[in-house]
Tab-separated table of C-alpha atoms and ligand atoms in Angstrom:
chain	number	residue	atom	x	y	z
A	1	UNK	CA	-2.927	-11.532	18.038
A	2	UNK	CA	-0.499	-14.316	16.687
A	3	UNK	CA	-0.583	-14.379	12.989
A	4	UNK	CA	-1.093	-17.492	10.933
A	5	UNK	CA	-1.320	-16.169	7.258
A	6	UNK	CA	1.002	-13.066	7.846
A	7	UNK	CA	4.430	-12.603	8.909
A	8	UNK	CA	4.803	-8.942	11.216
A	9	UNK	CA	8.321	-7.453	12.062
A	10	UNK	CA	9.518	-4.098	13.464
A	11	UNK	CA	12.853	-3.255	12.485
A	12	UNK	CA	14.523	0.134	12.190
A	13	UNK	CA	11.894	2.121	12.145
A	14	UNK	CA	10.250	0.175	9.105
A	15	UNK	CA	7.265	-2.080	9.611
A	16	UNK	CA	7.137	-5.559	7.174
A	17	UNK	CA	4.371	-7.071	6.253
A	18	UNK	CA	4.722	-10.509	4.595
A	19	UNK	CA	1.979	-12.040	2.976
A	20	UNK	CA	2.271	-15.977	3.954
A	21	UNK	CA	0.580	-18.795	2.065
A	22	UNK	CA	2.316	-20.824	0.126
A	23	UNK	CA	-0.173	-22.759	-0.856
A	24	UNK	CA	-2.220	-20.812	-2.667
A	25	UNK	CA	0.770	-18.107	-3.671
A	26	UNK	CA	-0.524	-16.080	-0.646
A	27	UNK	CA	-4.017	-15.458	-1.644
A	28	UNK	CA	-6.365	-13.220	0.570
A	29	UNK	CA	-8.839	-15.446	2.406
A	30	UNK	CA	-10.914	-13.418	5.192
A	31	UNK	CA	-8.843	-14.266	7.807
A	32	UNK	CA	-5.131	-13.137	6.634
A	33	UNK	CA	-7.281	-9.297	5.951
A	34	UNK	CA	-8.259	-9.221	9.979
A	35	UNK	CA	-4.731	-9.809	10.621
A	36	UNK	CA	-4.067	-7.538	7.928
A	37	UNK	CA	-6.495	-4.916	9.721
A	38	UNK	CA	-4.515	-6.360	13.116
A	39	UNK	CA	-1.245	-5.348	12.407
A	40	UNK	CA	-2.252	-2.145	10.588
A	41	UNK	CA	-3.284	-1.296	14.524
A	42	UNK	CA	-0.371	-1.698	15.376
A	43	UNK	CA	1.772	-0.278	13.279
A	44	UNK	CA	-0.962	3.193	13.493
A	45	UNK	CA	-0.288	3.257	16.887
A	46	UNK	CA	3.286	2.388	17.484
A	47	UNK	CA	5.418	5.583	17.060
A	48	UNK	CA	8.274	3.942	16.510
A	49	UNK	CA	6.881	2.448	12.969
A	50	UNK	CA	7.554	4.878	10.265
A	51	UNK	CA	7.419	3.471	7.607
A	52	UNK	CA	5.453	0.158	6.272
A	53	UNK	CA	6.697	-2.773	3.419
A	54	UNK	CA	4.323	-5.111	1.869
A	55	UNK	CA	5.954	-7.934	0.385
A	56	UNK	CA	5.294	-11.950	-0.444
A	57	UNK	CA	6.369	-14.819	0.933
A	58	UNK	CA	8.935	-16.887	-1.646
A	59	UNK	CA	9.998	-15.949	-4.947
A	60	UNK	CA	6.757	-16.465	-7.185
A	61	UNK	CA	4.043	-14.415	-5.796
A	62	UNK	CA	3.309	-11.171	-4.293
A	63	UNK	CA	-0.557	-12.087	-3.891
A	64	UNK	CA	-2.521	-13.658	-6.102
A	65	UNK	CA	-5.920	-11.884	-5.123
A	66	UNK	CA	-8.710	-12.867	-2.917
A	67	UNK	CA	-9.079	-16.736	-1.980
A	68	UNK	CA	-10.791	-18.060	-5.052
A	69	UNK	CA	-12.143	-21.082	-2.489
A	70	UNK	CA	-13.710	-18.876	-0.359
A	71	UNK	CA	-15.202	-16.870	-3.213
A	72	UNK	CA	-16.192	-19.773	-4.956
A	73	UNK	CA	-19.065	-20.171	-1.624
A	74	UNK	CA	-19.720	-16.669	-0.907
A	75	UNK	CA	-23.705	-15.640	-1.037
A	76	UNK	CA	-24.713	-12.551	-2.075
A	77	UNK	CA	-24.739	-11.136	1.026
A	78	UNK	CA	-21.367	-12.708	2.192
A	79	UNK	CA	-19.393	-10.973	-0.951
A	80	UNK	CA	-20.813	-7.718	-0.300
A	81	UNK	CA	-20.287	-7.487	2.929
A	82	UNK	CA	-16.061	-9.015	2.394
A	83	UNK	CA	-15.855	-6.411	-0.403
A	84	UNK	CA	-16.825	-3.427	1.852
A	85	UNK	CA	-14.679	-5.323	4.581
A	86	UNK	CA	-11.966	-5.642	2.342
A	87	UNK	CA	-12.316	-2.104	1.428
A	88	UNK	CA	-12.169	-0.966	4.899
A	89	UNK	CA	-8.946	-2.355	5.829
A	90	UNK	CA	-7.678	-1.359	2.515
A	91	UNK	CA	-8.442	2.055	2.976
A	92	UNK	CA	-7.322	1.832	6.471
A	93	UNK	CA	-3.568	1.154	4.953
A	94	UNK	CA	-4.079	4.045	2.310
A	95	UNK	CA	-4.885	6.401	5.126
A	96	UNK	CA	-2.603	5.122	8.210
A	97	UNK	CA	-0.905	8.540	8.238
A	98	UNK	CA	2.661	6.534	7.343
A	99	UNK	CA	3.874	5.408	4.172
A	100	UNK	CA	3.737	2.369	2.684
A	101	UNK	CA	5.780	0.755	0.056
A	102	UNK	CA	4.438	-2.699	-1.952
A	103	UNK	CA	7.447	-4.446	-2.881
A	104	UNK	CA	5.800	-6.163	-5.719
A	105	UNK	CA	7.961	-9.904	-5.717
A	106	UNK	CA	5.930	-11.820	-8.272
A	107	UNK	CA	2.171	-12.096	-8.959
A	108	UNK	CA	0.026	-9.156	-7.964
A	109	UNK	CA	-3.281	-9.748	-9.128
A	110	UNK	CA	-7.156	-8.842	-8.466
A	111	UNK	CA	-7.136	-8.130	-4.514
A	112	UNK	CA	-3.219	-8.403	-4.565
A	113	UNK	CA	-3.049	-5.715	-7.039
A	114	UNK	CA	-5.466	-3.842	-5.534
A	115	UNK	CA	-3.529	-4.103	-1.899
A	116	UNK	CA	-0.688	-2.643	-3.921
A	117	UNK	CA	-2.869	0.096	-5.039
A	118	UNK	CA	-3.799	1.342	-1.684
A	119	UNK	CA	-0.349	1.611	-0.874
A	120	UNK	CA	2.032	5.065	-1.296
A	121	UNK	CA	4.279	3.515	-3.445
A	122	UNK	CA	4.867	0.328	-5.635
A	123	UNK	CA	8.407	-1.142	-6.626
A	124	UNK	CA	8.334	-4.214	-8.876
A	125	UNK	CA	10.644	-7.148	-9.569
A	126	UNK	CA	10.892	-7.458	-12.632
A	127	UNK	CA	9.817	-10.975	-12.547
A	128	UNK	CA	6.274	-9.661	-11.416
A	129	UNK	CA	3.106	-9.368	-13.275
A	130	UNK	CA	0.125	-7.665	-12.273
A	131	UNK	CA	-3.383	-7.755	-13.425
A	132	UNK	CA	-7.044	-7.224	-12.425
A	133	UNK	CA	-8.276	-10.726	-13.747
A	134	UNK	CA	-11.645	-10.752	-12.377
A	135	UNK	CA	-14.009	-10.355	-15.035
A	136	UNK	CA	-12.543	-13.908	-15.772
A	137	UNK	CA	-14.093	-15.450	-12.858
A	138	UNK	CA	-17.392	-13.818	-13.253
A	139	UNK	CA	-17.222	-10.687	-11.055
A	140	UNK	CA	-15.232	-7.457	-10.904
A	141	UNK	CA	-12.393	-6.040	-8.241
A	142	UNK	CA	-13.981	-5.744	-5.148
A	143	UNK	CA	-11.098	-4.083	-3.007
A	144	UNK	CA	-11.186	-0.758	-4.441
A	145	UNK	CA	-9.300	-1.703	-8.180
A	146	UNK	CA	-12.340	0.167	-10.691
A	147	UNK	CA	-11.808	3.068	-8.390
A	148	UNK	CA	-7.912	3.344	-7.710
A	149	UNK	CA	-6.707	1.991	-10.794
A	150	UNK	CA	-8.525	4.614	-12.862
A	151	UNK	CA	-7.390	7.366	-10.398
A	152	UNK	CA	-4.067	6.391	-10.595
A	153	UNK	CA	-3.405	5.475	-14.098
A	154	UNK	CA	-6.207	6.677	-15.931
A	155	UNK	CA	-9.917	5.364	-17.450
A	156	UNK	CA	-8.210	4.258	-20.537
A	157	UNK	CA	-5.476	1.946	-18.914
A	158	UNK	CA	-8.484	0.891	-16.200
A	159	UNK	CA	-11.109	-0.357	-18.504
A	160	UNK	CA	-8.400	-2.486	-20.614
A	161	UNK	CA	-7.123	-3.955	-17.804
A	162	UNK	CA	-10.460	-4.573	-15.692
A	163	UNK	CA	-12.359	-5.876	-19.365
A	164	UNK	CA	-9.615	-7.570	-20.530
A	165	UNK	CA	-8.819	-9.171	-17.552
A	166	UNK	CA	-4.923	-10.055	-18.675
A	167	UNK	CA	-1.628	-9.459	-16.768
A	168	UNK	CA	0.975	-7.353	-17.545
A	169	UNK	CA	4.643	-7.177	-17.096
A	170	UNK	CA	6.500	-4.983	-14.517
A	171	UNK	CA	8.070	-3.061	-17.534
A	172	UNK	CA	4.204	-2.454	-18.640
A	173	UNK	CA	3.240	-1.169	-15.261
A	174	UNK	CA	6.015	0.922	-15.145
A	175	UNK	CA	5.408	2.291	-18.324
A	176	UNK	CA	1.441	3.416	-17.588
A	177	UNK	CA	2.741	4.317	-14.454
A	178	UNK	CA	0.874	1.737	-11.843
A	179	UNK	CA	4.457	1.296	-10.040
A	180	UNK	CA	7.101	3.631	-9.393
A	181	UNK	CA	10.305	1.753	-9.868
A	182	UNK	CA	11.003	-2.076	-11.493
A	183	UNK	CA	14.300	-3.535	-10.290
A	184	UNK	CA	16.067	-7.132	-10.367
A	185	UNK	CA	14.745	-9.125	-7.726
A	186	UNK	CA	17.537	-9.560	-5.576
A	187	UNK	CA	17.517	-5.590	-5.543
A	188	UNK	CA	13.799	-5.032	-4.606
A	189	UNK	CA	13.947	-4.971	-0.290
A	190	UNK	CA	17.271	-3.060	-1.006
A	191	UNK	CA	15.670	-0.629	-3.270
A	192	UNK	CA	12.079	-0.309	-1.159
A	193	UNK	CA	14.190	0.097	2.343
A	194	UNK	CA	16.377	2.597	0.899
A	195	UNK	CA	13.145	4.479	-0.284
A	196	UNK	CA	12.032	4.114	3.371
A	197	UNK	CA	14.920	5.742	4.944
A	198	UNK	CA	14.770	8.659	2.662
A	199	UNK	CA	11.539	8.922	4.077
A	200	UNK	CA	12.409	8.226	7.531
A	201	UNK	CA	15.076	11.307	7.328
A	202	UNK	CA	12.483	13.559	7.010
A	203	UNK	CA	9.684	15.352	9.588
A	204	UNK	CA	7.447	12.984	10.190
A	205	UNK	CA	4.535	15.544	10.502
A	206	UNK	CA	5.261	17.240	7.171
A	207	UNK	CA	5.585	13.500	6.378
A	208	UNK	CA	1.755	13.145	7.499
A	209	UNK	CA	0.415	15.911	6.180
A	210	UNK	CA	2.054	15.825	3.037
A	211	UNK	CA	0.173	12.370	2.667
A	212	UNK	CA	-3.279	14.050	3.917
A	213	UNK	CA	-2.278	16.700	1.551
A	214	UNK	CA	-2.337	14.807	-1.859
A	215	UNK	CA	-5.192	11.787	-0.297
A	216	UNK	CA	-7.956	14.754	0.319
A	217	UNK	CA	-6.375	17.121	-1.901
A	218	UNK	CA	-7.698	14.213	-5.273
A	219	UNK	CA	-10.917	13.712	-4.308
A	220	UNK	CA	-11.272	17.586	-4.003
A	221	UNK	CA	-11.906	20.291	-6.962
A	222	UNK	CA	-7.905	22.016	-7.093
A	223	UNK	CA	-9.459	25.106	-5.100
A	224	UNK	CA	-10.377	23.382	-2.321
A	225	UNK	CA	-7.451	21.233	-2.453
A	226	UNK	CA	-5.422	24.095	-2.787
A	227	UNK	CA	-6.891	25.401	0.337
A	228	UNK	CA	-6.298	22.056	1.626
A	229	UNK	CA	-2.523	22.226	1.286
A	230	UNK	CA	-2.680	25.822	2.498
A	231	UNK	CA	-4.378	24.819	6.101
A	232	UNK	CA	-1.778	21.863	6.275
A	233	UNK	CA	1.326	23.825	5.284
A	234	UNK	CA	-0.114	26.295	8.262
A	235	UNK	CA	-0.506	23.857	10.892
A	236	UNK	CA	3.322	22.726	9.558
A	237	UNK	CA	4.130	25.989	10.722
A	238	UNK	CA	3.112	25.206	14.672
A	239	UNK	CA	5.522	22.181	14.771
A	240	UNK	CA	9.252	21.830	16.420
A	241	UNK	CA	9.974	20.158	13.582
A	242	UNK	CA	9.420	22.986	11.020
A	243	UNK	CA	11.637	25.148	13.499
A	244	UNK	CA	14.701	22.538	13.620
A	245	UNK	CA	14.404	22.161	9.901
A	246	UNK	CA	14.386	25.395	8.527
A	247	UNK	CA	17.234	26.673	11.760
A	248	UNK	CA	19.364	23.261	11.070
A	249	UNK	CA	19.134	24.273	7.271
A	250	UNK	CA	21.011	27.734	8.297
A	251	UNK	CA	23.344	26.225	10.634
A	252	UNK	CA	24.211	23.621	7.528
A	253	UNK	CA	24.281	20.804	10.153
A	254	UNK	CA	21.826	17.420	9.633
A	255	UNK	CA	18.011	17.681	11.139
A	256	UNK	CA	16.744	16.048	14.553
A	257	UNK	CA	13.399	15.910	13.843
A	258	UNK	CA	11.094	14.497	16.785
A	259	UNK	CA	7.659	14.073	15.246
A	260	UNK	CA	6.539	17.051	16.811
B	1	LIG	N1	-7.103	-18.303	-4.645
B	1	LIG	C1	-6.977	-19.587	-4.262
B	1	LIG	N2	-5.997	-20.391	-4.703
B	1	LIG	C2	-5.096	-19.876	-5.554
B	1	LIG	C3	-5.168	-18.548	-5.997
B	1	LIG	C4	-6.233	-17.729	-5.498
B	1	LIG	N3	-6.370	-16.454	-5.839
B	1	LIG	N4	-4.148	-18.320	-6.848
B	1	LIG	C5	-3.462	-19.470	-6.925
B	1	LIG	N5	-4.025	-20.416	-6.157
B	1	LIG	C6	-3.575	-21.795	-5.946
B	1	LIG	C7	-3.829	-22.664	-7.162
B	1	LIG	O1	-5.158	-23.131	-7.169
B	1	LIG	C8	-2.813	-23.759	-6.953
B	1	LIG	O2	-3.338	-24.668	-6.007
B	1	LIG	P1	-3.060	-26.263	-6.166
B	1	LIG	O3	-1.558	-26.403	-6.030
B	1	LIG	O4	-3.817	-26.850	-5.023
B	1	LIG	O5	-3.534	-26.646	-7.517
B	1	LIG	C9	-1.647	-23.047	-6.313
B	1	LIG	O6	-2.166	-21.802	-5.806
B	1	LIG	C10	-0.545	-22.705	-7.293
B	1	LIG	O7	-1.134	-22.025	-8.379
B	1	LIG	P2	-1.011	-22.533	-9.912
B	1	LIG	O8	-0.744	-23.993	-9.974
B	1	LIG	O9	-2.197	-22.011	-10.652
B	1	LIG	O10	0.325	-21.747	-10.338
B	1	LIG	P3	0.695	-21.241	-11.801
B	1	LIG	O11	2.117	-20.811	-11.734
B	1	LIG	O12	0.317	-22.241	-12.832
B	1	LIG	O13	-0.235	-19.943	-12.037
B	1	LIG	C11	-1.330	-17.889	-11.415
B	1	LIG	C12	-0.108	-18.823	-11.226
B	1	LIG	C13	-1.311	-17.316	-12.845
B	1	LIG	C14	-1.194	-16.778	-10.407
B	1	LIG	C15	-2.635	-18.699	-11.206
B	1	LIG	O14	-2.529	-19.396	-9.981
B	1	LIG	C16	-3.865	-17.864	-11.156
B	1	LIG	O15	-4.353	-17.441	-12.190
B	1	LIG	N6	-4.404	-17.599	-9.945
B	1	LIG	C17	-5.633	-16.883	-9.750
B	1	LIG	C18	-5.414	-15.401	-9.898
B	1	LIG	C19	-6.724	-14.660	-9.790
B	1	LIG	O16	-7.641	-14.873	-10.567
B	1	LIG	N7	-6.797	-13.751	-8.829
B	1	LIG	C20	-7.954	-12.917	-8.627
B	1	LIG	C21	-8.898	-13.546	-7.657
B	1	LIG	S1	-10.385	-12.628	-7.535
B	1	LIG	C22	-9.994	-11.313	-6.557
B	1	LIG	O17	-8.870	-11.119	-6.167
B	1	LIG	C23	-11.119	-10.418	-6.195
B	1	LIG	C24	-10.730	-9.395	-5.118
B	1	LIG	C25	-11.936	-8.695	-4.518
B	1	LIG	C26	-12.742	-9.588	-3.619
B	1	LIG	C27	-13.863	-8.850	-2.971
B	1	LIG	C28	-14.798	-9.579	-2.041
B	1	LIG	C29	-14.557	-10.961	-1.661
């Protein structure tokens, strides 16, 4: 598929996906999320990709949520069925089985904040902002926000930023804990890519499974998420991996892990 809206490059082991729309400071319309659900695909499949980096294109925005022109003409039965669509692909990135890192260059709000929700990890210049404004247009987040900002930050910090509808700065996001890390902007790709190869140094199973581990592991009571993490850390157990990483640890010499 050749991509109009995004920008998709392999390099290193990393995956980057570049929001591109300069227009409209790379808002979501419906066809930049089936590329977005495209190169998702690809990156699930190729074994090379370990690792995936959401950015935007230019200096201002990261995105600026769904297409407000498209929303502007959607029936009833249109925005239902781009919100579960939307959904779907988003979920699809929070569950690839691979990391993925938002590097958060400007303006992250409604679906672009929510994008960076379903990802692993959020870095933010600290030029950026990020809100859920959508109450403001008449309607609420419909790519997951009510449901992973809450989980993620709380039902406090969710309702005042879903009812108030205002944008905060990176240091605020940091501070409730919505992104990981705020840098300077000419130190956010630095800062996400080294976070990637930290990654990348590790088993890529345990990697996996780690991920499975704390996805399934929330949405269950701790028992059964304890369980969870007990079944994982088993089938750990049956990998080459876990036997060059705990023998390499003995020998004091660097891991060659091989993903299996
Ligand atoms: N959609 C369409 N166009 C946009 C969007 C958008 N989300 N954001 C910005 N633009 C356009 C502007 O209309 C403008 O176009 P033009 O040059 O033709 O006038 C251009 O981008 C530049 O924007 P501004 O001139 O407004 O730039 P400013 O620096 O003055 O302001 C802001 C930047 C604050 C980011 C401002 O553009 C803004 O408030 N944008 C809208 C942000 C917003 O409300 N986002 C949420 C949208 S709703 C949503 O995401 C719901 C997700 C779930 C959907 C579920 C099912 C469909």
């Amino acid at each position: 598929m050749a991509y109009e809206n995004i920008q998709y490059e392999k390099r290193d082991g990393i995956a980057y996906l570049t929001f591109q729309r300069p227009k409209v400071l790379n808002a979501l319309n419906r066809k930049t999320v089936e590329e977005l659900a495209d190169a998702l695909r690809d990156a699930r499949e190729d074994d090379s990709v370990r690792v995936l980096i959401l950015t935007g294109a230019g200096e201002k925005s990261f995105v600026a949520g769904a297409d407000i022109n498209e929303l502007a003409q959607q029936t009833p039965v249109d925005g239902k069925e781009f919100s579960l669509f939307g959904q779907a692909v988003f979920r699809q990135l929070e569950t690839l089985g691979k990391p993925s890192i938002a590097a958060i260059n400007g303006y992250a709000l409604g679906g672009g904040c929510e994008l960076a929700l379903a990802c692993s990890i959020r870095i933010a210049s600290r030029t950026a902002r990020l809100g859920q404004p959508e109450v403001k247009l008449g309607i609420i987040p419909g790519y997951g926000g009510s449901q992973r900002l809450a989980r993620l930050c709380g039902k406090g910090v969710a309702h005042e930023l879903i009812l108030t509808g205002e944008a905060i700065s990176a240091e605020e996001a940091l501070r409730i804990g919505l992104v990981n890390h705020v840098v300077e902007p000419a130190d956010l790709m630095p800062t996400a890519e080294a976070i990637a190869k930290k990654i990348m140094a590790n088993a890529p199973l345990a990697v996996k499974f780690a991920m499975e581990a704390i996805e399934h592991g929330l949405e269950m009571p701790q028992e059964e998420g304890l369980f969870l993490e007990a079944t994982l850390f088993g089938l750990c157990c049956a990998t080459e991996d876990m036997r060059e990483g705990t023998r390499a640890f003995l020998e004091k010499r660097p891991a060659q892990f091989r993903g299996r």
